[in-house]
Structure formats: C-alpha cells, structure tokens
C-alpha cells in the first residue's frame, strides 16, 4: 500500500524535484561548465563569454529542461550561435558539449 | 520561432512635453544621450544603477529591471542602459534627491604617488555592506563608481581609495580640486561583492590590483570582525612598489591574526625582499592550486578579474562562491 502511495508522489514530481532542485542544478551546471572550459576542442568558443552570464543562462536552461520553475529570457538561439558558426562551430563541437552534459548529469 | 523577417520598429519615448525616437537596436539611454537629454550614467551595462528612470504607466521589460531592489521594481523603475523598448514609453527622469545623499569631505590625502584616500562623512548612518560601491556625482552630473573601503561599524563615514588616471575626468577632479569641507553627492550603496558572516571555517581568497584593495580591505575588516576562522589570503598586485599601499598595516594585521596571510606582488623589474615577483594571477594560482570549497573575491583591473573568475572556477571554486567587481571604465 505504502508502495503505491510513494510511486504516485514520485511520478507527480517533476524531474527537477527528483534530481534535487536548485542545489543539484547549481552543482551540475558548475560541473558541466568546468568540463566545457577544460576541453581544448571547444573552449575557444567561450573565450569572450562572461562567466557569470553564461552560468546563469545554463542554470535557467537546465532548470527549464527539467521542468523546474523558470524565467528563461535568453535571446534567439540562432542569433546566439551565429557568431560561433563563423568561428567554425560544427557538429563535432556539439557532440563534445553533449558528452559533458551527459557526464555532468550522471556525476552531479 | 518568430517570423524570420526582422520588423524594424521605432518606439516613441516621451519625457514631459518632449517626444524622442528610439531607433531599433538603441537602448533608451543611447536614444536619450543622442538627443542630448541630460541623464546620468556611468557603466552602460547594468552595474552602477546610475541610469535608473521610471515608466509611470506600463511595466518596463523584465531585463531592464535586473538587479534592482524589489521596492524599485514595483514602482516601475528600470535601467535605461538595459532597456530596449517593446512599446512606446513615457519616461520619468529621477529627481536626483531621491537617490543621492550629500556628504562632506573630511579626509583628503595621498596613500601613495597616485592614490587618494578620501573620507566622506554623513549626518545620518549610511547603511551598506563592506565591499559595496557607490556612485559619486560631480555638480555637472558626471558620475563614476567607487568602492567603499571601510566597514559600517566605523561611524557615519565612507572611505575611498581613488587612483589618478592620466586625463581621467573624474579622478583628476577628485585629486586636484576637491578639498576637505567640500560637499559631494553620493548614491545608495550597490553591488553584490561583499562578505556574509556564514560558513566561518571556509577559506577566503581576496585578489586585487591597484585600488582593487579598497573593497577587499572592507571585506577583510568585516570578516575578521565577525571572527572568520578559516584561512584568509590577500594578494595585492601592481607593477611597481610605489603603486602598492597599506603594506605595513596589512603586515601588522597578518601578525595579529594567525589565519590571515598577506602577499604583496610586483610584476615590474624591481622587487625588494618580502614581495613576490610576477603577475598576481600566476602567483595566486601557483600558491593555491585547489580552491574547492573556497570563497573568492576579485576586484580591480577588468582583465585580471575576468581571467581570475575563470581560473579560480577551474581550480575548484563553485561559481556561486566567486564574487567580483571589475573596475570598468565608462565607455565614452
Ligand atoms: C564597480 C566599480 C568600482 C570601482 N571602484 C573604484 C575604486 O575603488 N577606486 C578607483 O580608483 N576606481 C574605481 N573604479 C573606476 C572608476 O569608476 C572610474 O572608471 C575611474 O576613476 C576613471 O574615471 P575618470 O573619469 O577619472 O576617467 P575617464 O575620464 O573616464 O577615462 C580617462 C581615460 O582613461 C582610460 N582608462 C580607463 N580606465 C583605465 C585604466 N584602468 N588604465 C588606463 N587607462 C584607463 C579611458 O579609456 C579614458 O581614455 C570602479 C569602477 C567600477 C565599475
Ligand atoms: C543543444 C545544444 C545547445 C543548446 C540548447 C544551447 C543553448 C544556448 C543558449 C540558450 C544560449 C543563450 C542565448 C542567449 O541568451 O542569447 C547559448 C549561448 C551560447 N552557446 Fe550554446 N547551446 C548549444 C550548443 C552549443 C555548442 C555546441 C557551443 C560551442 C561549443 C555553444 C556555445 C555557446 C556560447 C559561447 C554561447 C554564448 C554566446 C554569447 O554570449 O555571445 N553552444 N547557447
Ligand atoms: S546601470 Fe545603466 S549606466 Fe550603469
């Protein structure tokens, strides 16, 4: 009986709550962004980025993705990356970022 | 996604009986400055809050209210330099007296060949957190940000360290023309780079170049007064010995407090005994390679601050534990 009860509450919780809410998102974002900045394949794209702003955006983005409260007000994604495409951004860089996202979520 | 076509739209800005056009891509501040409206500003990037204006009838865009106090947000105040209008707007310029307090200069003396110690006294207590900054304003409206170097316990005064910049409009005025007994307009305190008395066993890393020592001195005094028990490292960097200051005071503090360490760094050629030779960035990272769990304060030259933000983060400090004030110049 208690089992079903628990299951129901678990299901009604968002992924955001289940992974541990804001504290967990903060830790994962740090882990993720540290991996990205340490990766010579992609860190040049972030040379001119302001760290605080970038981390704030990632946090909003993670939170939104996991169904948490969000007030994401980022600009158009295509505009944001247009400058980077001129610098040579392609699928291989995308894969690298995804790789770090994956490990950050598992480790965090 | 929205339409691919870019809609080029001009919005009207109305101030009292005058109406101005805000071109696409212009902020409200840009438009008003282009139209020669007399509005105060300094950083043009949302830091100094000297360009606060009000929209009496409609809610301003959310991004233009970032960082404002809730009380100001509620009354539709917003930052002109961050506001791209989404509608025609009516704008109320601030009644300066709402934001500025008159202070009187009580100390005005040199700390070294190019740094002025300025102490401003107020009639009533001035509430702030050590490490915050204020905007000082000249009678003609020219405005610049300066960090507070003391803590609130020390009577109704604010202490500042002002570096003279060659041809610097505001700093030369403070150095050359302001005298004790003169009055000056001082804004409310601003900024998030300050000490909170929590996790007192945490390591504190303070890194400053030039007058970046000002906010760090306040933060240090505050942390010691609160009995911070974790290690505290202060690295102060400049090129030449003549541009450092408060060296003996800091050494004395380090003798009095076992957990406080003071490391003056010189990047120039002449390095006397007792000083580290090199760029302050490199010395910090070599001395403290593992910053996991540390709280970090970075103040001074924008390049140092930007680089150290990333480097201390990569060395393990959590992004939420990194506080910084870049002493950005006002774009002309
Ligand atoms: C949050 C914050 C806190 C600050 N705290 C302090 C403080 O505690 N003490 C302090 O002295 N200053 C501080 N500043 C810097 C201060 O606000 C002014 O920018 C500075 O005093 C120069 O103003 P000015 O009017 O004299 O020079 P301007 O007339 O604005 O500039 C003169 C010329 O110098 C150039 N210039 C600007 N900065 C530099 C630089 N660092 N080195 C060489 N050339 C430069 C400019 O491009 C310009 O050509 C702070 C800035 C910020 C944003
Ligand atoms: C699914 C993949 C991705 C998503 C969802 C994503 C999302 C975003 C978002 C929402 C922004 C902020 C936009 C704004 O506020 O203006 C942004 C900015 C940015 N992204 Fe991505 N991104 C992705 C892939 C990448 C990759 C592969 C790189 C580089 C290796 C990258 C580098 C950057 C940089 C450097 C910025 C900051 C741009 C600037 O501020 O100038 N992104 N991204
Ligand atoms: S906040 Fe607008 S000019 Fe500084």
Coordinates of C-alpha atoms and ligand atoms in Angstrom, one line a residue:
Chain A
X1 CA 0.0 0.0 0.0
X2 CA 2.6 2.5 1.0
X3 CA 4.5 1.4 -2.1
X4 CA 1.8 2.7 -4.5
X5 CA 1.5 5.9 -2.5
X6 CA 5.2 6.5 -2.9
X7 CA 5.1 5.7 -6.5
X8 CA 2.3 8.2 -7.1
X9 CA 4.1 11.0 -5.4
X10 CA 7.3 10.2 -7.3
X11 CA 5.5 10.3 -10.6
X12 CA 3.8 13.5 -9.9
X13 CA 7.1 15.1 -9.0
X14 CA 9.0 16.8 -11.9
X15 CA 12.4 15.5 -12.9
X16 CA 13.6 18.8 -11.4
X17 CA 12.4 17.9 -7.9
X18 CA 13.6 14.4 -8.2
X19 CA 17.2 15.3 -9.1
X20 CA 17.3 17.6 -6.0
X21 CA 16.1 21.0 -7.1
X22 CA 18.1 24.2 -7.2
X23 CA 21.2 22.9 -5.2
X24 CA 21.6 20.0 -7.6
X25 CA 21.2 22.1 -10.7
X26 CA 23.8 24.5 -9.4
X27 CA 26.3 21.7 -8.8
X28 CA 25.6 20.1 -12.2
X29 CA 25.9 23.4 -14.0
X30 CA 29.3 24.0 -12.4
X31 CA 30.5 20.5 -13.2
X32 CA 29.3 20.8 -16.8
X33 CA 30.8 24.3 -17.4
X34 CA 34.1 23.3 -15.8
X35 CA 34.3 20.3 -18.2
X36 CA 33.5 22.5 -21.2
X37 CA 36.1 25.1 -20.3
X38 CA 38.7 22.4 -19.8
X39 CA 38.1 20.9 -23.2
X40 CA 40.6 22.2 -25.7
X41 CA 38.3 21.1 -28.6
X42 CA 35.6 23.7 -27.6
X43 CA 36.9 26.2 -25.0
X44 CA 37.9 28.8 -27.6
X45 CA 34.3 29.4 -28.3
X46 CA 33.9 30.6 -24.7
X47 CA 36.9 33.0 -24.6
X48 CA 34.8 36.1 -24.8
X49 CA 31.9 34.9 -22.7
X50 CA 31.3 36.5 -19.3
X51 CA 31.3 33.5 -16.9
X52 CA 28.5 34.7 -14.6
X53 CA 26.2 35.4 -17.5
X54 CA 27.0 32.1 -19.2
X55 CA 26.4 30.2 -15.9
X56 CA 23.2 32.0 -15.3
X57 CA 21.9 31.0 -18.7
X58 CA 22.9 27.4 -18.3
X59 CA 21.2 27.3 -14.9
X60 CA 18.0 28.7 -16.4
X61 CA 18.3 26.3 -19.3
X62 CA 18.9 23.2 -17.1
X63 CA 16.1 24.2 -14.8
X64 CA 13.7 24.7 -17.6
X65 CA 14.7 21.4 -19.3
X66 CA 14.0 19.5 -16.0
X67 CA 10.6 21.1 -15.5
X68 CA 11.5 23.4 -12.6
X69 CA 10.4 27.0 -12.1
X70 CA 12.0 29.1 -14.8
X71 CA 12.2 32.6 -16.0
X72 CA 14.4 31.9 -19.0
X73 CA 14.6 35.0 -21.1
X74 CA 17.5 34.1 -23.4
X75 CA 17.6 35.5 -26.9
X76 CA 17.1 33.6 -30.1
X77 CA 19.4 30.6 -30.1
X78 CA 20.2 31.0 -33.8
X79 CA 21.4 34.6 -33.2
X80 CA 23.4 33.5 -30.1
X81 CA 25.4 30.9 -32.1
X82 CA 25.7 32.8 -35.4
X83 CA 29.0 34.3 -34.3
X84 CA 30.3 30.9 -33.2
X85 CA 29.4 29.3 -36.6
X86 CA 31.6 32.0 -38.2
X87 CA 34.4 30.7 -35.9
X88 CA 33.9 27.2 -37.2
X89 CA 31.2 25.7 -34.9
X90 CA 30.0 22.4 -36.2
X91 CA 28.5 19.0 -35.2
X92 CA 31.8 17.8 -33.6
X93 CA 31.6 20.6 -31.1
X94 CA 28.0 19.9 -30.4
X95 CA 28.9 16.3 -29.7
X96 CA 31.6 17.4 -27.3
X97 CA 29.2 19.6 -25.4
X98 CA 26.6 16.8 -25.2
X99 CA 29.3 14.4 -23.9
X100 CA 30.0 16.8 -21.0
X101 CA 26.3 17.4 -20.4
X102 CA 25.8 13.6 -20.1
X103 CA 28.7 13.1 -17.6
X104 CA 27.8 16.2 -15.6
X105 CA 24.3 14.9 -15.0
X106 CA 25.5 11.4 -14.1
X107 CA 28.2 12.6 -11.7
X108 CA 26.3 15.6 -10.3
Chain B
X1 CA 10.1 30.6 -33.7
X2 CA 9.0 34.1 -34.5
X3 CA 8.9 35.5 -38.0
X4 CA 12.1 35.4 -39.9
X5 CA 11.5 38.9 -41.2
X6 CA 13.1 41.5 -39.0
X7 CA 10.5 44.1 -38.2
X8 CA 12.2 47.4 -38.0
X9 CA 10.2 49.4 -35.4
X10 CA 10.8 52.8 -33.9
X11 CA 9.3 53.5 -30.5
X12 CA 8.5 56.9 -29.0
X13 CA 9.9 58.0 -25.7
X14 CA 8.0 60.8 -24.1
X15 CA 9.5 62.9 -21.3
X16 CA 7.2 65.7 -20.1
X17 CA 6.3 67.6 -23.2
X18 CA 9.1 66.2 -25.5
X19 CA 9.0 63.1 -27.6
X20 CA 12.1 61.3 -28.9
X21 CA 12.5 58.4 -31.2
X22 CA 14.3 55.3 -30.0
X23 CA 15.8 53.6 -33.1
X24 CA 15.9 49.8 -33.4
X25 CA 19.0 48.5 -31.6
X26 CA 19.2 51.6 -29.4
X27 CA 18.7 51.4 -25.7
X28 CA 16.6 54.1 -24.0
X29 CA 19.9 55.5 -22.7
X30 CA 21.5 55.6 -26.1
X31 CA 18.5 57.4 -27.6
X32 CA 18.3 60.0 -24.8
X33 CA 22.0 60.7 -25.0
X34 CA 21.8 61.0 -28.8
X35 CA 19.0 63.5 -28.2
X36 CA 21.1 65.4 -25.7
X37 CA 18.8 64.7 -22.8
X38 CA 20.6 65.2 -19.5
X39 CA 20.6 61.8 -17.9
X40 CA 23.3 60.4 -15.6
X41 CA 25.0 57.1 -16.5
X42 CA 28.4 55.5 -16.0
X43 CA 28.8 51.9 -16.9
X44 CA 26.2 51.4 -19.7
X45 CA 26.0 47.7 -18.7
X46 CA 23.6 47.5 -15.8
X47 CA 26.2 47.5 -13.0
X48 CA 26.2 51.0 -11.5
X49 CA 22.5 51.8 -11.5
X50 CA 23.1 55.5 -12.1
X51 CA 20.7 55.5 -15.1
X52 CA 17.6 54.5 -13.2
X53 CA 14.5 56.0 -14.6
X54 CA 10.8 55.3 -14.2
X55 CA 7.9 54.2 -16.5
X56 CA 4.9 55.5 -14.7
X57 CA 2.2 53.8 -16.8
X58 CA 3.4 50.5 -18.2
X59 CA 5.6 47.7 -16.9
X60 CA 9.1 48.0 -18.3
X61 CA 10.8 45.0 -20.0
X62 CA 11.9 42.5 -17.3
X63 CA 15.6 42.5 -18.4
X64 CA 15.8 46.3 -17.8
X65 CA 14.9 45.7 -14.1
X66 CA 17.6 43.1 -13.5
X67 CA 19.3 43.6 -10.1
X68 CA 17.0 46.4 -8.9
X69 CA 15.6 46.3 -5.4
X70 CA 12.0 44.9 -5.3
X71 CA 10.8 48.2 -4.0
X72 CA 12.1 50.0 -7.1
X73 CA 10.8 47.3 -9.4
X74 CA 7.3 47.6 -8.0
X75 CA 7.3 51.2 -8.9
X76 CA 8.3 50.5 -12.5
X77 CA 11.9 51.8 -12.1
X78 CA 14.3 50.4 -14.7
X79 CA 17.8 50.8 -16.1
X80 CA 17.8 53.0 -19.2
X81 CA 21.0 51.4 -20.4
X82 CA 19.4 47.9 -20.5
X83 CA 16.1 48.8 -21.9
X84 CA 15.1 48.1 -25.5
X85 CA 11.6 49.4 -25.6
X86 CA 8.8 47.0 -26.5
X87 CA 6.2 49.7 -26.7
X88 CA 6.1 53.5 -26.8
X89 CA 7.1 54.7 -23.3
X90 CA 6.5 57.6 -21.1
X91 CA 9.7 58.2 -19.0
X92 CA 10.2 60.0 -15.8
X93 CA 13.8 61.1 -15.1
X94 CA 14.8 60.7 -11.5
X95 CA 14.6 63.5 -9.1
X96 CA 18.2 63.3 -8.1
X97 CA 17.5 64.0 -4.4
X98 CA 15.7 60.6 -4.4
X99 CA 18.9 58.7 -4.9
X100 CA 21.7 60.9 -3.7
X101 CA 22.8 62.0 -0.3
X102 CA 25.1 64.9 0.4
X103 CA 28.4 64.0 2.2
X104 CA 31.2 66.2 3.4
X105 CA 34.9 65.6 2.7
X106 CA 36.7 65.1 6.0
X107 CA 40.0 63.5 4.9
X108 CA 41.7 64.1 1.6
X109 CA 45.4 62.8 1.5
X110 CA 47.7 60.6 -0.6
X111 CA 48.2 56.9 0.2
X112 CA 50.9 56.7 -2.5
X113 CA 52.1 58.7 -5.5
X114 CA 48.8 58.2 -7.4
X115 CA 46.2 57.0 -4.9
X116 CA 44.0 59.4 -2.9
X117 CA 42.4 58.5 0.5
X118 CA 39.0 60.2 0.6
X119 CA 36.8 60.0 3.7
X120 CA 33.3 61.4 3.4
X121 CA 31.1 62.0 6.5
X122 CA 27.3 61.9 6.6
X123 CA 24.8 63.4 9.0
X124 CA 23.0 60.1 9.4
X125 CA 24.2 56.5 9.4
X126 CA 24.9 55.2 5.9
X127 CA 23.8 51.6 5.6
X128 CA 26.0 49.3 3.4
X129 CA 27.9 46.1 3.3
X130 CA 31.7 46.3 3.3
X131 CA 32.8 45.8 -0.3
X132 CA 29.9 47.5 -2.0
X133 CA 30.4 50.6 -4.1
X134 CA 28.6 53.9 -4.6
X135 CA 28.3 56.4 -7.4
X136 CA 29.9 59.8 -6.7
X137 CA 28.5 62.7 -8.7
X138 CA 30.0 66.0 -9.7
X139 CA 27.8 69.1 -9.7
X140 CA 27.7 69.0 -13.5
X141 CA 26.2 65.4 -13.4
X142 CA 29.3 63.4 -14.3
X143 CA 29.1 60.2 -12.4
X144 CA 31.6 57.4 -11.5
X145 CA 31.6 54.3 -9.3
X146 CA 33.9 53.9 -6.3
X147 CA 34.2 51.1 -3.8
X148 CA 33.8 51.6 -0.1
X149 CA 36.9 50.6 1.8
X150 CA 35.7 50.7 5.4
X151 CA 33.0 48.8 7.4
X152 CA 29.8 50.2 8.8
X153 CA 31.0 50.0 12.4
X154 CA 33.2 52.9 11.9
X155 CA 30.9 55.9 12.5
X156 CA 28.9 57.7 9.7
X157 CA 31.7 57.8 7.2
X158 CA 32.7 56.2 3.9
X159 CA 36.3 55.7 2.9
X160 CA 37.5 55.5 -0.7
X161 CA 40.8 54.9 -2.5
X162 CA 40.9 56.8 -5.7
X163 CA 43.6 56.2 -8.4
X164 CA 44.5 59.1 -10.6
X165 CA 44.2 58.3 -14.2
X166 CA 46.1 60.5 -16.7
X167 CA 43.4 62.7 -18.2
X168 CA 40.7 60.9 -16.2
X169 CA 37.9 63.4 -16.0
X170 CA 36.5 62.3 -12.6
X171 CA 39.6 61.1 -10.8
X172 CA 41.6 64.2 -11.7
X173 CA 38.8 66.3 -10.3
X174 CA 38.8 64.4 -7.1
X175 CA 42.6 64.6 -6.8
X176 CA 43.1 68.2 -7.8
X177 CA 40.0 70.2 -7.0
X178 CA 38.1 68.6 -4.1
X179 CA 39.1 69.9 -0.7
X180 CA 38.2 69.0 2.9
X181 CA 35.0 70.7 3.8
X182 CA 33.5 70.4 0.3
X183 CA 30.3 68.5 -0.2
X184 CA 29.7 65.7 -2.7
X185 CA 26.7 63.8 -3.9
X186 CA 26.8 60.0 -3.0
X187 CA 24.4 57.4 -4.3
X188 CA 22.9 54.5 -2.4
X189 CA 25.4 51.6 -2.0
X190 CA 25.3 49.0 -4.8
X191 CA 26.8 45.7 -5.8
X192 CA 26.9 42.1 -4.6
X193 CA 30.6 41.8 -3.9
X194 CA 30.6 41.6 -0.1
X195 CA 31.2 39.3 2.9
X196 CA 28.3 37.4 4.5
X197 CA 29.0 36.1 8.0
X198 CA 28.4 32.4 7.3
X199 CA 30.5 29.3 6.9
X200 CA 33.2 30.9 9.0
X201 CA 35.6 28.0 8.6
X202 CA 35.6 28.5 4.8
X203 CA 38.9 29.6 3.1
X204 CA 38.7 33.2 1.8
X205 CA 40.8 34.3 -1.2
X206 CA 41.0 38.0 -1.9
X207 CA 42.7 39.2 -5.0
X208 CA 43.1 42.9 -6.0
X209 CA 45.1 45.0 -8.3
X210 CA 45.7 48.7 -7.6
X211 CA 42.7 50.3 -5.9
X212 CA 41.0 46.9 -6.0
X213 CA 42.4 46.8 -2.5
X214 CA 39.7 49.2 -1.4
X215 CA 36.7 46.8 -1.4
X216 CA 39.0 44.0 -0.2
X217 CA 40.1 46.0 2.8
X218 CA 36.5 46.4 3.8
X219 CA 35.7 42.8 3.3
X220 CA 38.8 41.7 5.2
X221 CA 38.0 44.0 8.2
X222 CA 34.4 42.7 8.2
X223 CA 35.5 39.0 8.1
X224 CA 38.0 39.5 10.9
X225 CA 35.4 41.4 13.0
X226 CA 33.0 38.5 12.5
X227 CA 35.6 36.1 13.8
X228 CA 36.1 34.3 10.5
X229 CA 38.2 31.3 11.4
X230 CA 39.1 29.8 8.0
X231 CA 42.4 30.8 6.2
X232 CA 42.2 34.3 4.6
X233 CA 44.7 35.1 1.8
X234 CA 45.0 38.6 0.4
X235 CA 47.0 39.0 -2.8
X236 CA 47.6 42.7 -3.8
X237 CA 49.3 43.2 -7.1
X238 CA 50.7 46.1 -9.1
X239 CA 53.7 46.8 -11.3
X240 CA 55.8 48.9 -9.1
X241 CA 56.3 49.1 -5.3
X242 CA 55.2 52.8 -5.4
X243 CA 51.7 51.8 -6.6
X244 CA 51.0 49.4 -3.6
X245 CA 49.8 50.9 -0.4
X246 CA 48.8 50.0 3.2
X247 CA 51.7 47.5 3.1
X248 CA 52.7 47.9 6.8
X249 CA 49.1 47.9 8.0
X250 CA 48.4 44.6 6.2
X251 CA 51.7 43.1 7.6
X252 CA 50.7 44.1 11.1
X253 CA 47.2 42.5 10.6
X254 CA 48.9 39.3 9.5
X255 CA 51.0 39.2 12.6
X256 CA 47.9 39.7 14.8
X257 CA 45.7 37.1 13.0
X258 CA 47.2 33.7 12.6
X259 CA 44.7 32.8 9.8
X260 CA 45.4 35.9 7.7
X261 CA 48.1 35.9 5.1
X262 CA 49.1 39.0 3.1
X263 CA 51.0 38.5 -0.2
X264 CA 52.1 41.7 -2.0
X265 CA 53.0 41.0 -5.6
X266 CA 55.1 43.1 -8.0
X267 CA 55.2 42.4 -11.7
X268 CA 57.9 45.1 -12.5
X269 CA 61.6 44.7 -12.5
X270 CA 62.5 46.0 -9.1
X271 CA 61.3 43.6 -6.4
X272 CA 62.6 44.1 -2.8
X273 CA 62.7 41.3 -0.2
X274 CA 59.3 40.5 1.2
X275 CA 57.5 40.8 -2.1
X276 CA 56.6 38.2 -4.6
X277 CA 57.7 38.7 -8.2
X278 CA 55.2 38.1 -11.0
X279 CA 51.7 38.7 -12.2
X280 CA 49.3 38.4 -9.3
X281 CA 47.2 35.9 -11.3
X282 CA 50.0 33.4 -11.7
X283 CA 51.1 33.8 -8.1
X284 CA 47.6 33.1 -6.7
X285 CA 47.1 30.0 -8.9
X286 CA 50.6 28.6 -8.0
X287 CA 50.0 29.3 -4.3
X288 CA 46.5 27.9 -4.0
X289 CA 46.0 25.3 -6.8
X290 CA 43.0 23.7 -5.1
X291 CA 40.2 26.1 -4.3
X292 CA 37.4 23.6 -3.8
X293 CA 35.2 25.0 -1.1
X294 CA 36.8 28.5 -1.0
X295 CA 35.0 31.8 -1.3
X296 CA 36.7 34.1 -3.8
X297 CA 36.7 38.0 -4.1
X298 CA 38.2 39.6 -7.1
X299 CA 38.5 43.4 -7.5
X300 CA 40.3 45.8 -9.8
X301 CA 41.5 45.7 -13.3
X302 CA 38.8 44.2 -15.6
X303 CA 41.3 41.8 -17.4
X304 CA 42.6 40.4 -14.1
X305 CA 39.0 40.0 -12.8
X306 CA 37.8 38.3 -15.9
X307 CA 40.7 35.9 -16.1
X308 CA 40.7 35.1 -12.5
X309 CA 37.0 34.4 -12.4
X310 CA 37.5 31.6 -14.9
X311 CA 40.8 30.4 -13.4
X312 CA 39.5 30.2 -9.8
X313 CA 36.4 28.4 -11.1
X314 CA 38.6 25.9 -13.0
X315 CA 40.7 25.4 -9.8
X316 CA 37.6 24.2 -8.0
X317 CA 35.7 27.2 -6.5
X318 CA 32.0 27.0 -7.0
X319 CA 30.6 29.7 -9.3
X320 CA 28.2 30.8 -6.6
X321 CA 31.2 31.5 -4.3
X322 CA 33.0 33.8 -6.7
X323 CA 32.3 37.5 -6.1
X324 CA 33.8 40.1 -8.4
X325 CA 33.9 43.8 -9.1
X326 CA 35.7 44.8 -12.3
X327 CA 36.7 48.4 -12.2
X328 CA 35.4 49.0 -15.7
X329 CA 35.9 52.4 -17.3
X330 CA 33.0 54.3 -18.5
X331 CA 32.6 54.0 -22.3
X332 CA 32.9 57.4 -23.9
Ligands
LIG1 C1 32.1 48.8 -9.6 C2 33.3 49.7 -9.8 C3 34.0 50.1 -8.7 C4 35.1 51.0 -8.9 N1 35.9 51.3 -7.8 C5 37.0 52.1 -7.9 C6 37.8 52.4 -6.8 O1 37.5 52.0 -5.6 N2 38.9 53.2 -7.0 C7 39.2 53.7 -8.2 O2 40.2 54.4 -8.3 N3 38.4 53.4 -9.3 C8 37.3 52.6 -9.2 N4 36.5 52.4 -10.3 C9 36.8 53.0 -11.6 C10 36.1 54.4 -11.6 O3 34.7 54.2 -11.6 C11 36.5 55.2 -12.8 O4 36.3 54.5 -14.0 C12 37.9 55.7 -12.8 O5 38.2 56.5 -11.7 C13 38.2 56.5 -14.1 O6 37.3 57.6 -14.2 P1 37.8 59.0 -14.8 O7 36.6 59.9 -15.0 O8 38.9 59.6 -14.0 O9 38.4 58.6 -16.2 P2 37.8 58.7 -17.7 O10 37.7 60.2 -18.0 O11 36.5 58.0 -17.7 O12 38.8 58.0 -18.5 C14 40.1 58.6 -18.9 C15 40.8 57.7 -19.9 O13 41.5 56.6 -19.2 C16 41.2 55.4 -19.9 N5 41.2 54.4 -18.8 C17 40.1 54.0 -18.1 N6 40.5 53.1 -17.2 C18 41.8 52.9 -17.3 C19 42.7 52.1 -16.7 N7 42.4 51.2 -15.7 N8 44.0 52.2 -17.0 C20 44.4 53.0 -18.0 N9 43.5 53.8 -18.7 C21 42.3 53.7 -18.4 C22 39.8 55.6 -20.5 O14 39.6 54.8 -21.6 C23 39.9 57.1 -20.9 O15 40.6 57.2 -22.2 C24 35.4 51.5 -10.1 C25 34.6 51.1 -11.2 C26 33.6 50.3 -11.1 C27 32.7 49.9 -12.3
LIG2 C1 21.7 21.6 -27.9 C2 22.8 22.4 -28.0 C3 22.8 23.8 -27.4 C4 21.9 24.5 -26.8 C5 20.5 24.1 -26.4 C6 22.5 25.8 -26.5 C7 21.8 26.8 -25.9 C8 22.3 28.1 -25.7 C9 21.5 29.2 -25.2 C10 20.1 29.2 -24.8 C11 22.3 30.3 -25.3 C12 22.0 31.7 -24.8 C13 21.4 32.5 -25.8 C14 21.2 34.0 -25.4 O1 20.8 34.2 -24.2 O2 21.4 34.9 -26.2 C15 23.6 29.9 -25.7 C16 24.7 30.7 -25.9 C17 26.0 30.2 -26.2 N1 26.3 28.9 -26.6 FE1 25.0 27.4 -26.8 N2 23.7 25.8 -27.0 C18 24.0 24.6 -27.5 C19 25.2 24.2 -28.1 C20 26.4 24.9 -28.1 C21 27.7 24.5 -28.5 C22 28.0 23.1 -29.2 C23 28.6 25.5 -28.3 C24 30.1 25.6 -28.5 C25 30.9 24.6 -28.5 C26 27.9 26.6 -27.7 C27 28.4 27.8 -27.2 C28 27.7 28.9 -26.8 C29 28.3 30.2 -26.5 C30 29.7 30.5 -26.5 C31 27.2 31.0 -26.1 C32 27.3 32.5 -25.7 C33 27.2 33.4 -26.9 C34 27.4 34.8 -26.5 O3 27.1 35.1 -25.3 O4 27.9 35.5 -27.3 N3 26.5 26.2 -27.5 N4 23.6 28.5 -26.0
LIG3 S1 23.5 50.8 -14.9 FE1 23.0 52.0 -16.6 S2 24.7 53.2 -16.9 FE2 25.3 51.8 -15.3

